[in-house]
Short mmCIF file of C-alpha atoms in Angstrom, two decimals:
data_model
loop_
_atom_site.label_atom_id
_atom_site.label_comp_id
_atom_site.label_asym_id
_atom_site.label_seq_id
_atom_site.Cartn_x
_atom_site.Cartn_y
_atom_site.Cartn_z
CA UNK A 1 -27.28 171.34 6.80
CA UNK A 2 -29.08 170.56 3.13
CA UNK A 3 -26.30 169.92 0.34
CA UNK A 4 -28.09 173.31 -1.01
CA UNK A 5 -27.13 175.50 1.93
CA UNK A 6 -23.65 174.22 1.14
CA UNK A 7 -23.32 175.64 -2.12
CA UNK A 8 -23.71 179.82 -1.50
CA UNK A 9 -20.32 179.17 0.92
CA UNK A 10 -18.80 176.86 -1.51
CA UNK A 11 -19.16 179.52 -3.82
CA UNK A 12 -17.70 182.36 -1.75
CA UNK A 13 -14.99 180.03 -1.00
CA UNK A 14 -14.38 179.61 -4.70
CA UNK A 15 -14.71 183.10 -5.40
CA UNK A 16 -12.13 184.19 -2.81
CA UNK A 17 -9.35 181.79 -4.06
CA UNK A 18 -10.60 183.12 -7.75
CA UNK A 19 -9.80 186.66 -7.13
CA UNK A 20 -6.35 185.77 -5.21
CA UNK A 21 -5.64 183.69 -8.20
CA UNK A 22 -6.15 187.00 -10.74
CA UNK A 23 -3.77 188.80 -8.43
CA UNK A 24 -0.73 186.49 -8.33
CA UNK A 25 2.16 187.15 -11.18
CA UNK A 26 2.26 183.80 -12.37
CA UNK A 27 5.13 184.40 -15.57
CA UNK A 28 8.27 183.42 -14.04
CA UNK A 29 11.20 185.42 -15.58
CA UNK A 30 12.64 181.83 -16.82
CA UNK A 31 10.10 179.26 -17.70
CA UNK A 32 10.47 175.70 -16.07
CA UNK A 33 12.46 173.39 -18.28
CA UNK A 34 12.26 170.02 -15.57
CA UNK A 35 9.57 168.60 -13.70
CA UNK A 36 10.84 169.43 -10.43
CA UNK A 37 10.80 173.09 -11.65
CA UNK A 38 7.17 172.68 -13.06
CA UNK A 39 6.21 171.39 -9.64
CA UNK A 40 7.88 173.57 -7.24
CA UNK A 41 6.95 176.44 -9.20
CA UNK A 42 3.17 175.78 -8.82
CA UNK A 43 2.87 175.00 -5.19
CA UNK A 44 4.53 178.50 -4.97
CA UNK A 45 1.45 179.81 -6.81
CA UNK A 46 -0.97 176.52 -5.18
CA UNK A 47 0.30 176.99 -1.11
CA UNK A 48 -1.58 180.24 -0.96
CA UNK A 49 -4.78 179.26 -2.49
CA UNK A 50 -4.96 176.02 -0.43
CA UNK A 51 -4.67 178.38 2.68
CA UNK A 52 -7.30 180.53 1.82
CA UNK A 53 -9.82 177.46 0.51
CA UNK A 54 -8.89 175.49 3.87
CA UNK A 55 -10.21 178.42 6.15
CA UNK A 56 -13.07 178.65 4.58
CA UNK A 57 -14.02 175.02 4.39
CA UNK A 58 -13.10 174.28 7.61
CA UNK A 59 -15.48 176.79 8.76
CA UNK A 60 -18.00 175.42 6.93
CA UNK A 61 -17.50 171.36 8.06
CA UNK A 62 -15.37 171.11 10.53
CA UNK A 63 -13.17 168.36 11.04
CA UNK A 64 -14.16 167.22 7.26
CA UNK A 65 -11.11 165.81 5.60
CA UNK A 66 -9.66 166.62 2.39
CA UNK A 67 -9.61 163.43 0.12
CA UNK A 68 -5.78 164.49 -1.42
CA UNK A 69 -4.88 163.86 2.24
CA UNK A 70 -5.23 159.98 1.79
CA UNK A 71 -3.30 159.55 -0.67
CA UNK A 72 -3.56 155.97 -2.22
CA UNK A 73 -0.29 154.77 -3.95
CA UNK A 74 -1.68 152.42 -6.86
CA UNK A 75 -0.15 151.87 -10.73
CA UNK A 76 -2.77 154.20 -12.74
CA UNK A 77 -1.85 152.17 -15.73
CA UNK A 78 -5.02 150.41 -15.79
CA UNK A 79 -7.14 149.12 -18.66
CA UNK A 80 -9.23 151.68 -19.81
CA UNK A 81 -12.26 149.54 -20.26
CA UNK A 82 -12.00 147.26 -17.11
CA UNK A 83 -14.41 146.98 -14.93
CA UNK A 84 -13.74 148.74 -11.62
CA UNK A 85 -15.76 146.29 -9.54
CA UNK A 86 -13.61 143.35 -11.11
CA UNK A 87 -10.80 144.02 -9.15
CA UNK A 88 -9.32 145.59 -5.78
CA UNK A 89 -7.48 148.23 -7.79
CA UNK A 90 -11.65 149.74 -8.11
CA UNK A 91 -12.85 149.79 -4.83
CA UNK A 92 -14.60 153.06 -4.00
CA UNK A 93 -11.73 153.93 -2.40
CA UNK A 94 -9.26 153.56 -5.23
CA UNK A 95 -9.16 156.62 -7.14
CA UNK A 96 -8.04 160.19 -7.12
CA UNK A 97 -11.47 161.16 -5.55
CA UNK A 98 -14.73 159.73 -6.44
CA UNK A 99 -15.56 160.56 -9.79
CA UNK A 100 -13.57 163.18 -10.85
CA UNK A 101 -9.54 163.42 -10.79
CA UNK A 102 -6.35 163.46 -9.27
CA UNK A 103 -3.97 166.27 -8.18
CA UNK A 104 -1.70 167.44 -5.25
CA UNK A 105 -2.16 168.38 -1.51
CA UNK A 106 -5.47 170.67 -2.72
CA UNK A 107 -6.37 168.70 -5.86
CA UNK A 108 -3.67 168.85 -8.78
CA UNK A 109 -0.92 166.51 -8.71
CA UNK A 110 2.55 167.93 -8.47
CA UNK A 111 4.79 166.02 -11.23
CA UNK A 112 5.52 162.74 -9.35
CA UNK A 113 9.39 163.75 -8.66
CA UNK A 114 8.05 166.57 -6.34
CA UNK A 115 6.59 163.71 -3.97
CA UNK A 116 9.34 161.36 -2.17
CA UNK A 117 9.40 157.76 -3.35
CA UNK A 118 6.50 158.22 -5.92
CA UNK A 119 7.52 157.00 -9.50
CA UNK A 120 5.56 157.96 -13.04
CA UNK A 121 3.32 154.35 -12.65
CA UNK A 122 2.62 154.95 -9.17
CA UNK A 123 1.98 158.48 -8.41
CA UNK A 124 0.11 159.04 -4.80
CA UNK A 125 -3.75 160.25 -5.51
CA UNK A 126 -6.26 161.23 -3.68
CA UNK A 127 -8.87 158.44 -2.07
CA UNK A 128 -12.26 158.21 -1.10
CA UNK A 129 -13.16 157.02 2.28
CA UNK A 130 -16.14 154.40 1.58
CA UNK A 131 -18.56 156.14 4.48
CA UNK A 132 -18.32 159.71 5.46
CA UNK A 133 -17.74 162.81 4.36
CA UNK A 134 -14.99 164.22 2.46
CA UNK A 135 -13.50 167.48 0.11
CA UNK A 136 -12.15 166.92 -3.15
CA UNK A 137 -10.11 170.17 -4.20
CA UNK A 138 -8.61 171.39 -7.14
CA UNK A 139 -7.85 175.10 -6.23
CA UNK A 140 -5.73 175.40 -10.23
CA UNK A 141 -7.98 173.18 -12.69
CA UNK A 142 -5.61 173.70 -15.09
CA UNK A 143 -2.99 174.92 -13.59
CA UNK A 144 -0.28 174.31 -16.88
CA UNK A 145 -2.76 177.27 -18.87
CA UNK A 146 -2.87 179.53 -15.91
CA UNK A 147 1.32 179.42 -15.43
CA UNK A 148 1.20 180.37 -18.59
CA UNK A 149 -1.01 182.95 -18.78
CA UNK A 150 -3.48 181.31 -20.33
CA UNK A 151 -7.02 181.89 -19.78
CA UNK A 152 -8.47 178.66 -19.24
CA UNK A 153 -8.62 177.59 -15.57
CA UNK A 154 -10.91 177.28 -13.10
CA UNK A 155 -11.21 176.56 -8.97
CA UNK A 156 -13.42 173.38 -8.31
CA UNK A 157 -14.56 171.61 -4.95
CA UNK A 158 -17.05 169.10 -4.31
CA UNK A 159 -18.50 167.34 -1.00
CA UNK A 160 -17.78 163.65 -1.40
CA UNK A 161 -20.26 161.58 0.99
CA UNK A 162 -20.19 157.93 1.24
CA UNK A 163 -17.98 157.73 -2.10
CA UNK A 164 -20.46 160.02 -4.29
CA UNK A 165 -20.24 163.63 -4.89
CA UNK A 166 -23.16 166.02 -3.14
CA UNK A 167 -22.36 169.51 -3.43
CA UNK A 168 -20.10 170.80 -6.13
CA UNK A 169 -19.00 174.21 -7.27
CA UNK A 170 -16.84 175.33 -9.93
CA UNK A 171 -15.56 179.04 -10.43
CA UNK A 172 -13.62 180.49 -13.86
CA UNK A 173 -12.07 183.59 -12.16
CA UNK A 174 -11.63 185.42 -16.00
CA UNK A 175 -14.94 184.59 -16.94
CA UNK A 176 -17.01 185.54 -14.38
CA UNK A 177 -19.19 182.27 -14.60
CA UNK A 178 -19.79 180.05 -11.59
CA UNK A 179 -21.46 176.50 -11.71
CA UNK A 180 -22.76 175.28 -8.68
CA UNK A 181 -24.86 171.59 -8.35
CA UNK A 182 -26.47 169.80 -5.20
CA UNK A 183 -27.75 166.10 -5.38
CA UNK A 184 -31.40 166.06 -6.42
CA UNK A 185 -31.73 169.90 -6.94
CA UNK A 186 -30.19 170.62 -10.70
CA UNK A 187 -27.55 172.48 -11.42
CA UNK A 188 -26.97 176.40 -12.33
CA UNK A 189 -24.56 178.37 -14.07
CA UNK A 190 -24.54 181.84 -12.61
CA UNK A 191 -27.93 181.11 -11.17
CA UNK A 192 -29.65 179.93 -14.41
CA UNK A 193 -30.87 176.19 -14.42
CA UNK A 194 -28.47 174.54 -17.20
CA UNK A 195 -29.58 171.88 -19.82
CA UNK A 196 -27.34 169.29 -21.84
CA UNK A 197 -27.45 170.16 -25.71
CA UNK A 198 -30.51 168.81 -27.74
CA UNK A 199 -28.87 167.32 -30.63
CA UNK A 200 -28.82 164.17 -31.71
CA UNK A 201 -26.52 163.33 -34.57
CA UNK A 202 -22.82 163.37 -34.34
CA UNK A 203 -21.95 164.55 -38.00
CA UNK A 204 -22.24 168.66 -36.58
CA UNK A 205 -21.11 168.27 -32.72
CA UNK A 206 -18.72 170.11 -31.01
CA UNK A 207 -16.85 167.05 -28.78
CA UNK A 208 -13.84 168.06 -25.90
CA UNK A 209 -11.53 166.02 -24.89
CA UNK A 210 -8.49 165.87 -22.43
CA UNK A 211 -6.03 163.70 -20.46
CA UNK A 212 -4.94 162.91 -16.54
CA UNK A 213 -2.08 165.25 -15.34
CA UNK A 214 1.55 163.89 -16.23
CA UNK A 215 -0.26 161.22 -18.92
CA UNK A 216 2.98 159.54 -19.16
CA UNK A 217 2.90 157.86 -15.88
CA UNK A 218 -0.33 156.21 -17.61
CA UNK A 219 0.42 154.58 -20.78
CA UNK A 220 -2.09 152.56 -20.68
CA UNK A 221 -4.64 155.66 -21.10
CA UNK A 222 -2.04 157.76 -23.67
CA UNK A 223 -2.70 154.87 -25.95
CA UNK A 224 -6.50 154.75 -25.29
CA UNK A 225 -6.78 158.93 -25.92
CA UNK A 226 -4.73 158.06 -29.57
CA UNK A 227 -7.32 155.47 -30.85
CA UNK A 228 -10.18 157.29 -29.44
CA UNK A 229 -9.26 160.28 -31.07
CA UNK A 230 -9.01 158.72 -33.88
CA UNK A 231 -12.12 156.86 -34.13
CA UNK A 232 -14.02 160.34 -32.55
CA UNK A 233 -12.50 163.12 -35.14
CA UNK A 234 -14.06 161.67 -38.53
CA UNK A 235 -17.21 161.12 -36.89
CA UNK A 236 -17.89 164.87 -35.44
CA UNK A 237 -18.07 168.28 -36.31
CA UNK A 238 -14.44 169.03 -34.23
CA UNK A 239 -12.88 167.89 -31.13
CA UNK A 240 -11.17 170.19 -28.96
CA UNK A 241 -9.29 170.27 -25.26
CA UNK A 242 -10.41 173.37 -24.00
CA UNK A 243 -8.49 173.30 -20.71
CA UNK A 244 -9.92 172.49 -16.74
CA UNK A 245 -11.47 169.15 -17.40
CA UNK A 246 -13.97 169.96 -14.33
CA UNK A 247 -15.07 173.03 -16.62
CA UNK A 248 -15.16 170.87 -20.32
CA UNK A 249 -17.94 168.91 -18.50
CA UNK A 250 -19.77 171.48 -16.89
CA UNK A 251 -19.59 173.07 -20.42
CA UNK A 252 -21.10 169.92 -21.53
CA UNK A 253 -24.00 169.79 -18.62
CA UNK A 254 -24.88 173.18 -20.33
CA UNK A 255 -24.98 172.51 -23.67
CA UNK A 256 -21.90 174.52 -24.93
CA UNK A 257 -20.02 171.55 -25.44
CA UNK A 258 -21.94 168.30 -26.62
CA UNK A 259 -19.84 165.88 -25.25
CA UNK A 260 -16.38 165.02 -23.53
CA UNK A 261 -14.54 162.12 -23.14
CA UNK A 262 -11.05 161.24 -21.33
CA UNK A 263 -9.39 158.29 -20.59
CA UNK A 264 -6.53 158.11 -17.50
CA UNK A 265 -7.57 158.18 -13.81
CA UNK A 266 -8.43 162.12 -13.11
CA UNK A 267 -11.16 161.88 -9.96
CA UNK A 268 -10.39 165.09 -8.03
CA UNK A 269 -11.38 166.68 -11.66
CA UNK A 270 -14.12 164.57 -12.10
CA UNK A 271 -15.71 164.41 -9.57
CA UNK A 272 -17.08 167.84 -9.18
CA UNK A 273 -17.75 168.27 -12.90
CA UNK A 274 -19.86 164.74 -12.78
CA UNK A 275 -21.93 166.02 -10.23
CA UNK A 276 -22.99 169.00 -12.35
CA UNK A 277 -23.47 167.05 -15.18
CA UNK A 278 -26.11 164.43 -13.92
CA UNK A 279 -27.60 166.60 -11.80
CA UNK A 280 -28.37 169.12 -15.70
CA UNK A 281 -29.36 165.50 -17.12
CA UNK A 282 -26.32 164.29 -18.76
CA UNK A 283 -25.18 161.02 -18.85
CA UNK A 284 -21.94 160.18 -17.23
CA UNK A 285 -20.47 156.82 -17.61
CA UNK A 286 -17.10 155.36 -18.43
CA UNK A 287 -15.99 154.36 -21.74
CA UNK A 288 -17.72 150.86 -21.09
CA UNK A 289 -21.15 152.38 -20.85
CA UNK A 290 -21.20 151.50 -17.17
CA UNK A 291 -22.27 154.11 -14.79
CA UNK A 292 -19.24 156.17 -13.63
CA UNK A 293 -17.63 155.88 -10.41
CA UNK A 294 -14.19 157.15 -8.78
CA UNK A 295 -11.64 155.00 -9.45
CA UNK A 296 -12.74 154.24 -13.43
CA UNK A 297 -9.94 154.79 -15.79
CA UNK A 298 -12.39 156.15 -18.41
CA UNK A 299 -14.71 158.90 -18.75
CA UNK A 300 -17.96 159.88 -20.93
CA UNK A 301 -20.16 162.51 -20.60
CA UNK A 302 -23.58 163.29 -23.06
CA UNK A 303 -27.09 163.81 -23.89
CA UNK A 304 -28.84 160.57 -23.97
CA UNK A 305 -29.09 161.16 -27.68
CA UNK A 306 -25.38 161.04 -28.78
CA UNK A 307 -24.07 158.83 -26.17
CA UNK A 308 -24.51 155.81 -27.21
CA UNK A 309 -23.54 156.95 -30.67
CA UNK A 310 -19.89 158.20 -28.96
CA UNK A 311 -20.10 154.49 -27.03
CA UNK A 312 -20.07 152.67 -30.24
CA UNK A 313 -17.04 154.83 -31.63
CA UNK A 314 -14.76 154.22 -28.36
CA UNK A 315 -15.74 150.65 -28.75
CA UNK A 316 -15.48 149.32 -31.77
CA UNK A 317 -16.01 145.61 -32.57
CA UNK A 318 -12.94 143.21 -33.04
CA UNK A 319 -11.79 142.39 -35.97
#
């Protein structure tokens, strides 16, 4: 099977869990005032989805694993400019997926108290098997806007083989669009090849920007989004976080956005987006510059013309 037959029944998978997602009440009568509420409340709305994502992906590859099964206790309060081959805490099979980021049982990270013995520094994520093949799922990309409501969420799946992602598909149930991408054949958004945007100066840019679920358990990164921010905003036409972080870099691979950033480890949301965005002709590194890999505690994605402009701003010299 080519990574491009995989992508009509990733789709229809994504589609499926879309349409179940637009027909769950998601408002609870009393909103969640604890973690442990937060949590519990969506894998009410998550245990569904998962059910109906599983059947159809275990159709499709049998006996393929899901990644947020193997999960990977580690302290995600790394520095955000390290280099993930310089120590053991980077190993392909360090992160929340492979490129992407981290979140529960199908992709999204329940708040750390809804998982026995994990603590804020060392939340379980999802890891990447070095050899083989492997799903990264986030059924609720931005699953704190949908419990609210909100329109800005998305389903997103990727095939992860020997620690890179293959096959990825994204789905935004309320807008109707659907990004697919498959290693060395492009990627499409409803069917239409997609392009990075053409410009090349920073002054006008529209720039997005987010952070890892529960940032708090990674200080490290909460500190890195402050000074970035601040070094990014002067510099651009306006930053905004517009939500699923898979969807803010597909965005980007298409030119609505013209670049994204995040700091924090966030693979099982990363990985799917990154996918789309090289295969469009983005560039996706981490903050460093260096190409990006699962396990990296920063992100970049942009046309070759601004990013090494948006390098130079997340790394200025010392003093």
């Amino acid at each position: 099977m080519t990574y491009v037959s995989l992508l009509a029944p990733m789709a229809a998978a994504a589609h499926e869990v879309g349409a179940l997602l637009l027909a769950t009440p998601r408002r609870a009568a009393a909103p969640a005032d604890t973690m442990e509420e937060l949590a519990a409340a969506y894998l009410a709305l998550e245990t569904p989805a998962v059910a109906v994502m599983r059947r159809h992906l275990d159709a499709l590859l049998p006996g393929v694993p899901w990644a947020e099964e193997l999960h990977d206790e580690r302290s995600l309060n790394a520095d955000p400019n390290a280099d993930p081959d310089a120590s053991s805490s980077a190993d392909p099979v360090a992160g929340p997926s492979a490129g992407p980021s981290a979140e529960t049982s199908a992709g999204t990270s329940p708040a750390p108290s809804s998982r026995p013995g994990a603590t804020p520094d060392t939340t379980p994520t999802p890891r990447l098997p070095a050899e083989g093949d492997v799903w990264t799922v986030d059924v609720i990309d931005g699953a704190v806007q949908f419990m609210r409501d909100l329109p800005h969420f998305c389903v997103s799946l990727a095939l992860v083989r020997d620690g890179e992602p293959v096959a990825a598909a994204l789905h935004a149930p309320l807008l109707g669009e659907t990004y697919l991408a498959a290693a060395g054949h492009g990627a499409t958004r409803n069917g239409e090849t997609i392009t990075p945007s053409a410009r090349t100066r920073l002054e006008a840019a529209l720039v997005g920007t987010s952070h890892p679920p529960f940032a708090a358990g990674q200080p490290a990164a909460v500190a890195a989004a402050g000074r970035s921010l601040a070094a990014v905003l002067p510099a651009v036409g306006a930053v905004r976080n517009l939500g699923p972080t898979s969807w803010q870099i597909a965005d980007t691979a298409a030119g609505r956005l013209d670049a994204f950033w995040e700091y924090g480890r966030d693979d099982a949301n990363l990985l799917p987006g990154a996918l789309v965005a090289r295969e469009a002709g983005a560039v996706v590194s981490d903050t460093a510059g260096r190409p990006w890999q699962a396990g990296a505690s920063g992100f970049l994605v942009a046309p070759r013309e601004l990013h090494g402009q948006l390098l130079e701003l997340l790394n200025p010299p010392l003093a």
